[in-house]
XYZ file of C-alpha atoms in Angstrom:
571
model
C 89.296 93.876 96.551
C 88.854 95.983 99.458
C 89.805 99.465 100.395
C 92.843 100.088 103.092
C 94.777 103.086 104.361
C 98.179 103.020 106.254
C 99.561 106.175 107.411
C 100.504 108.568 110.309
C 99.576 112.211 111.479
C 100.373 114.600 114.275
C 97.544 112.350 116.244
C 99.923 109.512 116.197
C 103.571 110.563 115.250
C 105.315 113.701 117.162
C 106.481 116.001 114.689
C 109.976 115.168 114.818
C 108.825 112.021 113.005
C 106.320 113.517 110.572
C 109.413 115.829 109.249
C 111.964 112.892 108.678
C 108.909 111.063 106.860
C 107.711 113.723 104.635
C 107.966 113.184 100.763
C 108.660 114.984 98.278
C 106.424 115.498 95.196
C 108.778 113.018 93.418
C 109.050 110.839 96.301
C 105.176 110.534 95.973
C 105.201 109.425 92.565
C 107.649 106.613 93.019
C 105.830 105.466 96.207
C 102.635 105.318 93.919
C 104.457 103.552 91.499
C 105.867 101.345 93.467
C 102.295 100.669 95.010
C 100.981 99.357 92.004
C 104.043 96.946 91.367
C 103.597 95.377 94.509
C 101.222 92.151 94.654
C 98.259 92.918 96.994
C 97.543 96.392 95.474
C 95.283 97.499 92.759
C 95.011 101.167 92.972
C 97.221 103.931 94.705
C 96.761 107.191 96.000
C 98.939 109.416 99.039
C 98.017 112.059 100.892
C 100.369 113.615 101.562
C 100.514 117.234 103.806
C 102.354 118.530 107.018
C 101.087 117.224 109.301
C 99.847 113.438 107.512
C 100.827 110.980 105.079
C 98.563 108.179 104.207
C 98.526 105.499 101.460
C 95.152 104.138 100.155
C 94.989 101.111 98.509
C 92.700 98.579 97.305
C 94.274 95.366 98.306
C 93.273 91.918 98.093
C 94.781 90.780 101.139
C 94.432 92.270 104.749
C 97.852 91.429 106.432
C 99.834 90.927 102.963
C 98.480 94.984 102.274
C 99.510 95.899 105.584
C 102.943 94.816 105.860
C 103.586 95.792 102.096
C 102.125 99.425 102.784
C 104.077 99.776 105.606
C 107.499 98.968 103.849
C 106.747 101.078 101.315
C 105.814 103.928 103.514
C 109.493 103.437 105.449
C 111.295 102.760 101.980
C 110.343 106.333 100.592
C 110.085 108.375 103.884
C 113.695 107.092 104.636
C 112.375 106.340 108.210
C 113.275 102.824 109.452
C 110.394 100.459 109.430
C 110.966 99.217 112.948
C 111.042 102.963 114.356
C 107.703 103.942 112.351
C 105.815 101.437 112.761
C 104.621 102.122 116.350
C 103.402 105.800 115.011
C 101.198 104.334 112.309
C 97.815 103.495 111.824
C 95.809 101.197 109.845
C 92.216 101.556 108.801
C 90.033 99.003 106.820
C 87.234 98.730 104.566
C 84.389 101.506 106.104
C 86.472 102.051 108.581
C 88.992 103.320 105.994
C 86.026 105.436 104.262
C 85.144 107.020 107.546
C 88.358 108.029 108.165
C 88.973 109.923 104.810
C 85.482 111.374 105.647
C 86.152 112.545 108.523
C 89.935 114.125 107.041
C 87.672 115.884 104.287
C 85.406 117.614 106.791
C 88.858 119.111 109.010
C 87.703 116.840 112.057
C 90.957 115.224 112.011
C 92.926 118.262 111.437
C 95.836 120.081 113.850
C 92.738 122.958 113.854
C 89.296 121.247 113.612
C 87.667 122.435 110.978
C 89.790 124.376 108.756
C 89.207 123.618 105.044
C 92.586 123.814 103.295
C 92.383 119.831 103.583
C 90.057 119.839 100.756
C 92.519 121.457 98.304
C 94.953 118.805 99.304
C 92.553 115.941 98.717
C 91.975 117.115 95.746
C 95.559 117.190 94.377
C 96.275 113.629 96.078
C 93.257 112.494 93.562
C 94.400 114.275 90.820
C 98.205 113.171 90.712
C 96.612 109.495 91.356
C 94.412 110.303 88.476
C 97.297 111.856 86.244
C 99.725 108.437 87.574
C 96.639 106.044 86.447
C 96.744 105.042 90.032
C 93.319 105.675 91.048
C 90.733 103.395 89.843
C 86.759 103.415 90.298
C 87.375 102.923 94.341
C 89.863 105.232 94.563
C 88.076 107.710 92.293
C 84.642 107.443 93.760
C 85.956 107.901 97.127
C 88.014 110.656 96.447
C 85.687 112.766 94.968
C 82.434 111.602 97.376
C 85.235 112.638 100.281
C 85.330 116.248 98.232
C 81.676 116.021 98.228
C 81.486 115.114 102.092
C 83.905 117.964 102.879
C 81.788 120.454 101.195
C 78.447 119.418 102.768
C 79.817 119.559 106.100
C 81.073 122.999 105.658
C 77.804 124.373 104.008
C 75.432 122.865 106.202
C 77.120 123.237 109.776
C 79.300 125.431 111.462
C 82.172 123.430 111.516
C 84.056 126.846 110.412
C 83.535 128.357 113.530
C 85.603 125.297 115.829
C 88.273 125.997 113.682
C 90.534 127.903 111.123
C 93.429 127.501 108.873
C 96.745 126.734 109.796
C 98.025 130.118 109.007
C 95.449 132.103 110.910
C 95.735 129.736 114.084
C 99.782 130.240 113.223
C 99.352 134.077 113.949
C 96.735 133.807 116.487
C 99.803 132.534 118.597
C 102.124 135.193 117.449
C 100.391 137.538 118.096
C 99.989 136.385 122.465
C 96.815 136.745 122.956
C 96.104 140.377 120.977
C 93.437 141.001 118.225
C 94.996 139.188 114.953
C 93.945 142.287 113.256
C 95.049 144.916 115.771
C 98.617 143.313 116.096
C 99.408 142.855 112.183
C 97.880 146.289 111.128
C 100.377 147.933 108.586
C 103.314 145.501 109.587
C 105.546 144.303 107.314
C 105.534 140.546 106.046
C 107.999 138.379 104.363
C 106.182 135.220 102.836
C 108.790 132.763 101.737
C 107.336 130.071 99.396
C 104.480 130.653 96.533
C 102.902 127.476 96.907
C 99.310 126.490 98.317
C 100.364 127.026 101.804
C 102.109 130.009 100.777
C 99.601 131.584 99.243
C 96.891 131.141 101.930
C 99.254 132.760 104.304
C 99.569 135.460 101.799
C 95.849 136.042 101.597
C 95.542 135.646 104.939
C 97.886 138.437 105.908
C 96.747 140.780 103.640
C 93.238 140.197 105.416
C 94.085 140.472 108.582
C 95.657 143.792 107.764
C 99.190 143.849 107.025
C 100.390 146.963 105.103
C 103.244 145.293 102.468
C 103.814 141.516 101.940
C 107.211 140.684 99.947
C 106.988 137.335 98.178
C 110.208 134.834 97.637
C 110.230 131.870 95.764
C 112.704 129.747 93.475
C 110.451 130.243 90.936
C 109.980 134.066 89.799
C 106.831 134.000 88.221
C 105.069 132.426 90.904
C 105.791 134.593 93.700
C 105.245 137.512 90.880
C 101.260 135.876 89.530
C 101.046 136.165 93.335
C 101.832 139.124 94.110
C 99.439 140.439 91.321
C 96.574 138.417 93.010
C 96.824 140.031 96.076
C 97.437 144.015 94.720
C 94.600 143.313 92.651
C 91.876 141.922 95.326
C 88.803 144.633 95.942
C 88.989 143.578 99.876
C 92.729 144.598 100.802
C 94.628 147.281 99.900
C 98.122 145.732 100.601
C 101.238 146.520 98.623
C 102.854 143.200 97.596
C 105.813 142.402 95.536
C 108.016 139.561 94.259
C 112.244 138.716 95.309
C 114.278 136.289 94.424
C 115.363 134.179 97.429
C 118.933 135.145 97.625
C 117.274 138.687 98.999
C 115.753 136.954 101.802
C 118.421 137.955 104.348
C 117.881 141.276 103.396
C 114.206 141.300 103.073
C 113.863 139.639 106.911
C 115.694 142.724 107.993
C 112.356 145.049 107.253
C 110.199 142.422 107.776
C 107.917 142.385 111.354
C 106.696 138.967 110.442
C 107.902 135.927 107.895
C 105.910 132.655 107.250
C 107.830 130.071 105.214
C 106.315 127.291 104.033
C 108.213 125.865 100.901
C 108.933 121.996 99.457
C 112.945 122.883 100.843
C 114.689 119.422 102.062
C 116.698 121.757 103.709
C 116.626 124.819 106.125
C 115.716 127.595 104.808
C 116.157 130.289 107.262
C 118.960 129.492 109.638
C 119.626 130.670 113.684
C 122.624 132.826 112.061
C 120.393 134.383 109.395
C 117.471 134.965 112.088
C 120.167 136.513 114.474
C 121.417 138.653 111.762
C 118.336 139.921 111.067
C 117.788 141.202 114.674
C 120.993 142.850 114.673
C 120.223 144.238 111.680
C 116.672 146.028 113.027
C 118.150 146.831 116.847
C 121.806 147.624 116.001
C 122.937 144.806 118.301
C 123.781 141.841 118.634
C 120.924 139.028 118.924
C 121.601 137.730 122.038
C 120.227 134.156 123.366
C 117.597 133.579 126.256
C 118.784 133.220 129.877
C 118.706 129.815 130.678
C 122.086 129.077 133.344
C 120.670 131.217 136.728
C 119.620 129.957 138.953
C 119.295 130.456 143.000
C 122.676 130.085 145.000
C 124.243 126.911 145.386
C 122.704 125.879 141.840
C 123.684 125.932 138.057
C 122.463 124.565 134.639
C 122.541 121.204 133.808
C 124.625 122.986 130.745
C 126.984 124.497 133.357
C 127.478 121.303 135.354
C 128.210 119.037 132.996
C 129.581 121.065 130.025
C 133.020 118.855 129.184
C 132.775 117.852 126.131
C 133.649 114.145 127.156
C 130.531 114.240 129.645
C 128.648 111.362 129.174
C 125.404 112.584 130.407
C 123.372 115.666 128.738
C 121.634 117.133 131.642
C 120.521 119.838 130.007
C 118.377 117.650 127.311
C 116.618 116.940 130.883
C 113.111 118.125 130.716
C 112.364 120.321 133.984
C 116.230 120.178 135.137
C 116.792 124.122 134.811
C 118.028 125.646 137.902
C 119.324 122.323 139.544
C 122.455 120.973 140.800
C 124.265 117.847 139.314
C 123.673 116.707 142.545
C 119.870 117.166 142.779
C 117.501 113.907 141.729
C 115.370 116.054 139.559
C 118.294 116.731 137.314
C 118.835 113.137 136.911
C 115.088 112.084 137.397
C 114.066 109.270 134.923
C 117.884 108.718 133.644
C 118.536 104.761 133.735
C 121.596 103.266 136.178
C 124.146 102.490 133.059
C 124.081 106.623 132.554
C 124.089 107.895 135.654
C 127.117 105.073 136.843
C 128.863 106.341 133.616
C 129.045 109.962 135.032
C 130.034 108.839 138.436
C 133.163 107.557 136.744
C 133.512 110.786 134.443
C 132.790 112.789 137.960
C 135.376 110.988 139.869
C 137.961 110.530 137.642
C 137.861 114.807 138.431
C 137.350 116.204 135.372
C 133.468 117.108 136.570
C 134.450 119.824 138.589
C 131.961 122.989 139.133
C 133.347 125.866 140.952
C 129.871 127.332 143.269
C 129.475 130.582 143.357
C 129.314 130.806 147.123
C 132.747 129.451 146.963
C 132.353 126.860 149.771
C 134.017 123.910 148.150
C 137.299 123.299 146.499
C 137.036 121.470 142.581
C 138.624 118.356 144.628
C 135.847 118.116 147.703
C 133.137 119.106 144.750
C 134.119 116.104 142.265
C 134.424 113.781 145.229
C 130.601 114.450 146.916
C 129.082 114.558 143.512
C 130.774 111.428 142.802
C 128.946 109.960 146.139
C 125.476 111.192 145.629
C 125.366 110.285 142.076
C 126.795 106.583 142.891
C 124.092 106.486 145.711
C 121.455 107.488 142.581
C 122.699 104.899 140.529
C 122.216 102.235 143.467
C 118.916 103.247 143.923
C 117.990 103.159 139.922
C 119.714 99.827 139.683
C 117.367 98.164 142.323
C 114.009 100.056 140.743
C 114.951 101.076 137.559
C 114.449 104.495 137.057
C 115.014 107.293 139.725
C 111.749 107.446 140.752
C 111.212 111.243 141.636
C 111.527 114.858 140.591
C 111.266 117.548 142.410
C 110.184 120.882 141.418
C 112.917 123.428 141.820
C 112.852 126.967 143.626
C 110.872 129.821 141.844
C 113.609 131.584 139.222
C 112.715 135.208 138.469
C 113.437 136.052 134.779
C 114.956 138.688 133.789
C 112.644 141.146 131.455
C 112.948 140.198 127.913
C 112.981 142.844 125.246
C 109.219 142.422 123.230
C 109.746 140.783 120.134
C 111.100 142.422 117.137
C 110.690 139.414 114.463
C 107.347 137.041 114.764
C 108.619 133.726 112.384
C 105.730 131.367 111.628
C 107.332 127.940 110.118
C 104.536 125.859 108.191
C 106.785 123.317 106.415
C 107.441 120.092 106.926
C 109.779 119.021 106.989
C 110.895 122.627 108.861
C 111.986 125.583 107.007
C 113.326 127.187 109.750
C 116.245 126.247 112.348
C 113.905 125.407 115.636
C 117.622 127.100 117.857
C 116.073 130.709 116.954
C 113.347 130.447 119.902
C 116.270 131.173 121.849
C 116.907 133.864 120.329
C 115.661 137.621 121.974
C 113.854 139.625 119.892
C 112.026 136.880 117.998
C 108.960 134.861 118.481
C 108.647 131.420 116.910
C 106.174 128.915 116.061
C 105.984 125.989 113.869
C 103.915 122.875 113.730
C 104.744 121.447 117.046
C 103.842 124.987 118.772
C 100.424 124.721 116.879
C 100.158 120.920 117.964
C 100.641 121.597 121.418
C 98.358 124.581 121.506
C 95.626 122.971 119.506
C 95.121 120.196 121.615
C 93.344 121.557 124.299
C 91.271 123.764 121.922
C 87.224 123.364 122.663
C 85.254 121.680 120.373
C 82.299 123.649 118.524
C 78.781 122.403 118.698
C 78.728 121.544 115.193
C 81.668 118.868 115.401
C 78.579 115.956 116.810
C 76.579 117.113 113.333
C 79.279 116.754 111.306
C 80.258 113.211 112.381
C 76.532 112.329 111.974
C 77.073 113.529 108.691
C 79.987 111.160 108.103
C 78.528 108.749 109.213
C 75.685 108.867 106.921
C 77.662 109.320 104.181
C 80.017 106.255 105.020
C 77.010 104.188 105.039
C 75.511 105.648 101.842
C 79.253 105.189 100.039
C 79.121 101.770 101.336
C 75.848 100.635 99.970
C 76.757 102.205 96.398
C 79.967 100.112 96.579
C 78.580 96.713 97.449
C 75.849 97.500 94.212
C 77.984 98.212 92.468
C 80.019 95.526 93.066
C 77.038 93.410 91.455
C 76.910 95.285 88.949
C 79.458 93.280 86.392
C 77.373 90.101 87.360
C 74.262 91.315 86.403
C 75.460 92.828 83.289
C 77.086 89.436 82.428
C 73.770 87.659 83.512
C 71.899 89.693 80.974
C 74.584 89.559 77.946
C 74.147 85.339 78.133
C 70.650 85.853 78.630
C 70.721 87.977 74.982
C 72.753 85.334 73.869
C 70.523 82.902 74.432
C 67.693 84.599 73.151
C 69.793 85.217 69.688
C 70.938 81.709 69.925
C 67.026 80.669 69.475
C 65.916 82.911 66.943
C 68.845 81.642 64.387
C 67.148 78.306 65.417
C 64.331 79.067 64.424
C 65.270 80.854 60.933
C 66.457 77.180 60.909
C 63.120 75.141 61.230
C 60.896 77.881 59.449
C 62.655 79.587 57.006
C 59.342 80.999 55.333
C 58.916 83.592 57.807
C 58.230 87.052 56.525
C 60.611 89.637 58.392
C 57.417 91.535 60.118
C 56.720 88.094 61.643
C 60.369 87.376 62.905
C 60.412 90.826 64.582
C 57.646 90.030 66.264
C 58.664 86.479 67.207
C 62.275 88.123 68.447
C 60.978 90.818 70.669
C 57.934 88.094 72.509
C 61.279 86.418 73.069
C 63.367 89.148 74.044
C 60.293 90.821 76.435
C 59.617 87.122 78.222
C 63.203 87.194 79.300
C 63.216 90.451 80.255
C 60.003 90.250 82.781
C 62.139 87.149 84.335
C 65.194 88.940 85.233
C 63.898 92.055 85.816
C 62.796 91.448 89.778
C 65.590 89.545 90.552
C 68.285 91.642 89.271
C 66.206 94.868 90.669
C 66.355 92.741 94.055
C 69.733 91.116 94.140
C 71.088 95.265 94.170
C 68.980 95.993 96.906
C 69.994 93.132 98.841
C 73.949 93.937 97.456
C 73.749 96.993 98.705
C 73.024 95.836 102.002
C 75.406 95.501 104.672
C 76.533 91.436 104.199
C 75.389 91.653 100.792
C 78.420 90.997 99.276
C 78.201 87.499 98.911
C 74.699 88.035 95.885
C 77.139 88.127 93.505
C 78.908 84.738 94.195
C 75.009 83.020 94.600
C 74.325 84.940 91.035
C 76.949 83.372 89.054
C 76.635 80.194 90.814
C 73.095 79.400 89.964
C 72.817 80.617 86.003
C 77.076 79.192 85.690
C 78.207 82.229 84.577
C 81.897 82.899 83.479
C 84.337 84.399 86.022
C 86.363 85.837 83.111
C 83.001 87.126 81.322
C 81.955 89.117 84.792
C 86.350 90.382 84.711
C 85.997 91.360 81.526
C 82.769 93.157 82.121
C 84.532 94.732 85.345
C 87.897 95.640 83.307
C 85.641 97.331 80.475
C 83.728 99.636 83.035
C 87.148 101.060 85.284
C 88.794 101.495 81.363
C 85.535 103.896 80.833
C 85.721 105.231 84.288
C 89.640 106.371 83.751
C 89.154 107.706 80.456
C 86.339 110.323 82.057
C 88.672 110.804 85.035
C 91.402 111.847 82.620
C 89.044 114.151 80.830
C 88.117 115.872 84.137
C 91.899 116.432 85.037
């Protein structure tokens, strides 16, 4: 059996993906079941956070563990197999090890370093453990990846590249300013009382806010949190509990909310957000500015906002502040879309009054009707249009500083992504902190730590592969105690006038002679297991003394029983 992980992260999937994919605590437990009733699979365990799910499983076929994985992954996540397959990745054997390492010590995380990924190892192993999932891989590299994690936060300072989510969430809230200096004596609204939840609790009340309100489907959660965090000795925050039909109200006194619950749906949405606003400025929430432009120019939204227009230009990245005539609005759109607008364009329903007045509706339909037909010649014969051009400088109005700071850690999203348009509030969620974080510096420390995981692959490695041997040599010695019993009833046979001092001291000559035999080769044979290529001792072992494949199983089924019986105790 070998060890193999399939999964996908905000390294391979953009989050749009990641929040159709995510699973629900439930959906985790069937997709774990449903692990272990396939074929090539053994053991089971899913990670499982927002920003990754992975399945680990130790299969006994490569390509047959693959494609199962995969369908199982698409089954539960409700994501079509063919669209996420090209955002997953597959890791095998140490390569599989080194990546859970290297998850464990945060260098894989959306913040490098942070070290809230440990917490959520640990529940992945203990819901495997609780399931009966996890076997002695899964459990031994688990808990040496907990181990891992810990060392490399102890002995290097990984924390410095890198925080939690939360605090690199309000980092970019708070534009720039002094996390501290920008939440002091604010007013919070933490929706959620789970592990994300709480950290962000914790973490405001460090950083200095002056009241946190908690809101939860569950009452005595978000009250045994509240309680935590009016009873630590290093804030002195007021906190209490709500139920979450007073979140409406609640986000009306609230400078800052962080949601982060297990929600399929949204939880706060644009209308609640906007209502909020008007309910702290007296006014109306009004949206962001986004249809001036220079003279002579509108919005793609304004050029093309018939509701039987065939072509979205304002879902055209850049295209603000251009024409329906200008090649950057269209730039990149294939010749089947753009000859479809043509039609819709000439057929003079596409007409955009200019604000300079110059051209009649019927002159305006008929020379956007040209230029985009000559654009769709020109895509036809090379595919794409080939250039954009950057339009002419816009000045922005002033905006009004923000009045609401919403911070959306759940995937999939709590909160409706339309309020960034909204004035008055600033918004971030997982894709903000993706972006941002990815051309954050590394720290020093990052090279030690993946020296660490390396060693520790290699050391997890070499226990594996000895103690793969293991059954064989305990199977080696059993017939080689059988043997030995075998011959002493023998010879109770030929001399039954032995006293019992001198059969005990016949036996254990016996006993001792086979003993000295096996003991260097069975000392050796582990060294050489644990080797890299060493695998294959175990095959020469039970081919040269005949040993029984089923004896060696049964010796191998007896030890994981053992192993899952202390698991269970631990959990």
């Amino acid at each position: 059996m070998s060890l193999l992980v399939v999964g996908l992260s905000h390294r391979s999937a953009p989050v749009s993906v990641l929040e159709r994919a995510a699973l629900s605590a439930d959906a985790q437990v069937k997709l774990l079941q449903d692990t272990l009733a396939a074929e090539p699979a053994a053991e089971g365990a899913v990670l499982a956070t927002c920003n990754r799910i992975e399945l680990y499983a130790d299969v006994d076929k490569f390509h047959a563990g693959v494609a199962e994985l995969s369908t199982l992954l698409a089954q539960h996540s409700g994501v079509g197999l063919e669209e996420l397959t090209p955002h997953l990745y597959v890791h095998y054997e140490d390569r599989a090890v080194h990546h859970l390492f290297s998850v464990a010590c945060g260098l894989d995380s959306m913040v490098v370093g942070e070290g809230q990924i440990l917490g959520q190892i640990k529940d992945a192993l203990a819901t495997a453990q609780e399931l009966h999932t996890a076997g002695r891989l899964l459990n031994d590299l688990f808990q040496q990846a907990l181990r891992v994690g810990k060392r490399a936060h102890s002995e290097t300072g990984i924390d410095r590249a890198g925080q939690s989510l939360v605090t690199f969430g309000l980092e970019q809230l708070s534009a720039g300013r002094p996390v501290e200096a920008w939440a002091k004596d604010k007013k919070a609204l933490v929706i959620g009382a789970g592990s994300m939840s709480s950290l962000a609790a914790a973490t405001l009340a460090r950083v200095g806010v002056g009241e946190i309100v908690i809101a939860n489907r569950t009452p005595d959660r978000a009250e045994r949190l509240a309680e935590i965090l009016m009873g630590g000795d290093d804030t002195d925050v007021l906190a209490r509990a709500v139920p979450m039909d007073s979140v409406p109200v609640e986000l009306t006194r609230a400078d800052i909310a962080v949601s982060c619950t297990g929600a399929t749906g949204l939880v706060l949405t644009a209308g609640t957000v906007a209502a909020a606003v008007e309910g702290r400025t007296g006014t109306p929430a009004a949206l962001r500015e986004t249809a001036a432009g220079p003279a002579g120019h509108l919005a793609p939204a304004d050029a093309c906002g018939d509701d039987a227009c065939p072509l979205d230009l304002s879902a055209v990245q850049g295209a603000t502040g251009f024409s329906v005539m200008g090649e950057a609005a269209v730039a990149g759109m294939d010749a089947a879309t753009l000859e479809q607008h043509a039609a819709w364009v000439d057929k003079g329903t596409g007409t955009v009054e200019r604000r300079d007045g110059r051209r009649t509706p019927g002159e305006e339909a008929e020379a956007d009707a040209e230029v985009i037909a000559a654009l769709a010649a020109t895509a036809a014969g090379l595919g794409r249009i080939p250039e954009r051009r950057r339009p002419e400088p816009v000045a922005e109005a002033p905006r009004p500083a923000p009045v609401l700071a919403l911070l959306d850690l759940a995937m999939p999203r709590d909160i409706d992504a339309a309020v960034h348009r909204l004035l008055g509030v600033r918004f971030v969620d997982l894709e903000t902190l993706a972006e941002a974080s990815a051309d954050a510096p590394m720290a020093a420390d990052v090279d030690q730590v993946r020296r660490i995981v390396s060693d520790e692959v290699a050391a997890f490695g070499a226990a594996q592969r000895a103690a793969h041997i293991t059954p064989t040599v305990v199977a080696l010695r059993a017939m080689a105690a059988d043997v030995v019993a075998n011959e002493i009833a023998r010879l109770d046979g030929r001399l039954p006038d032995l006293d019992d001092k001198q059969r005990g001291e016949i036996t254990q000559t016996v006993r001792r002679v086979v003993d000295k035999l096996l003991h260097a080769p069975t000392v050796r044979v582990k060294q050489l297991a644990a080797e890299p290529g060493g695998a294959g001792y175990a095959d020469a072992l039970r081919t040269l003394f005949d040993l029984d494949p089923e004896t060696v199983a049964a010796v191998s089924r007896a030890e994981n029983n053992t192993e899952n019986a202390k698991n269970r105790g631990r959990a």
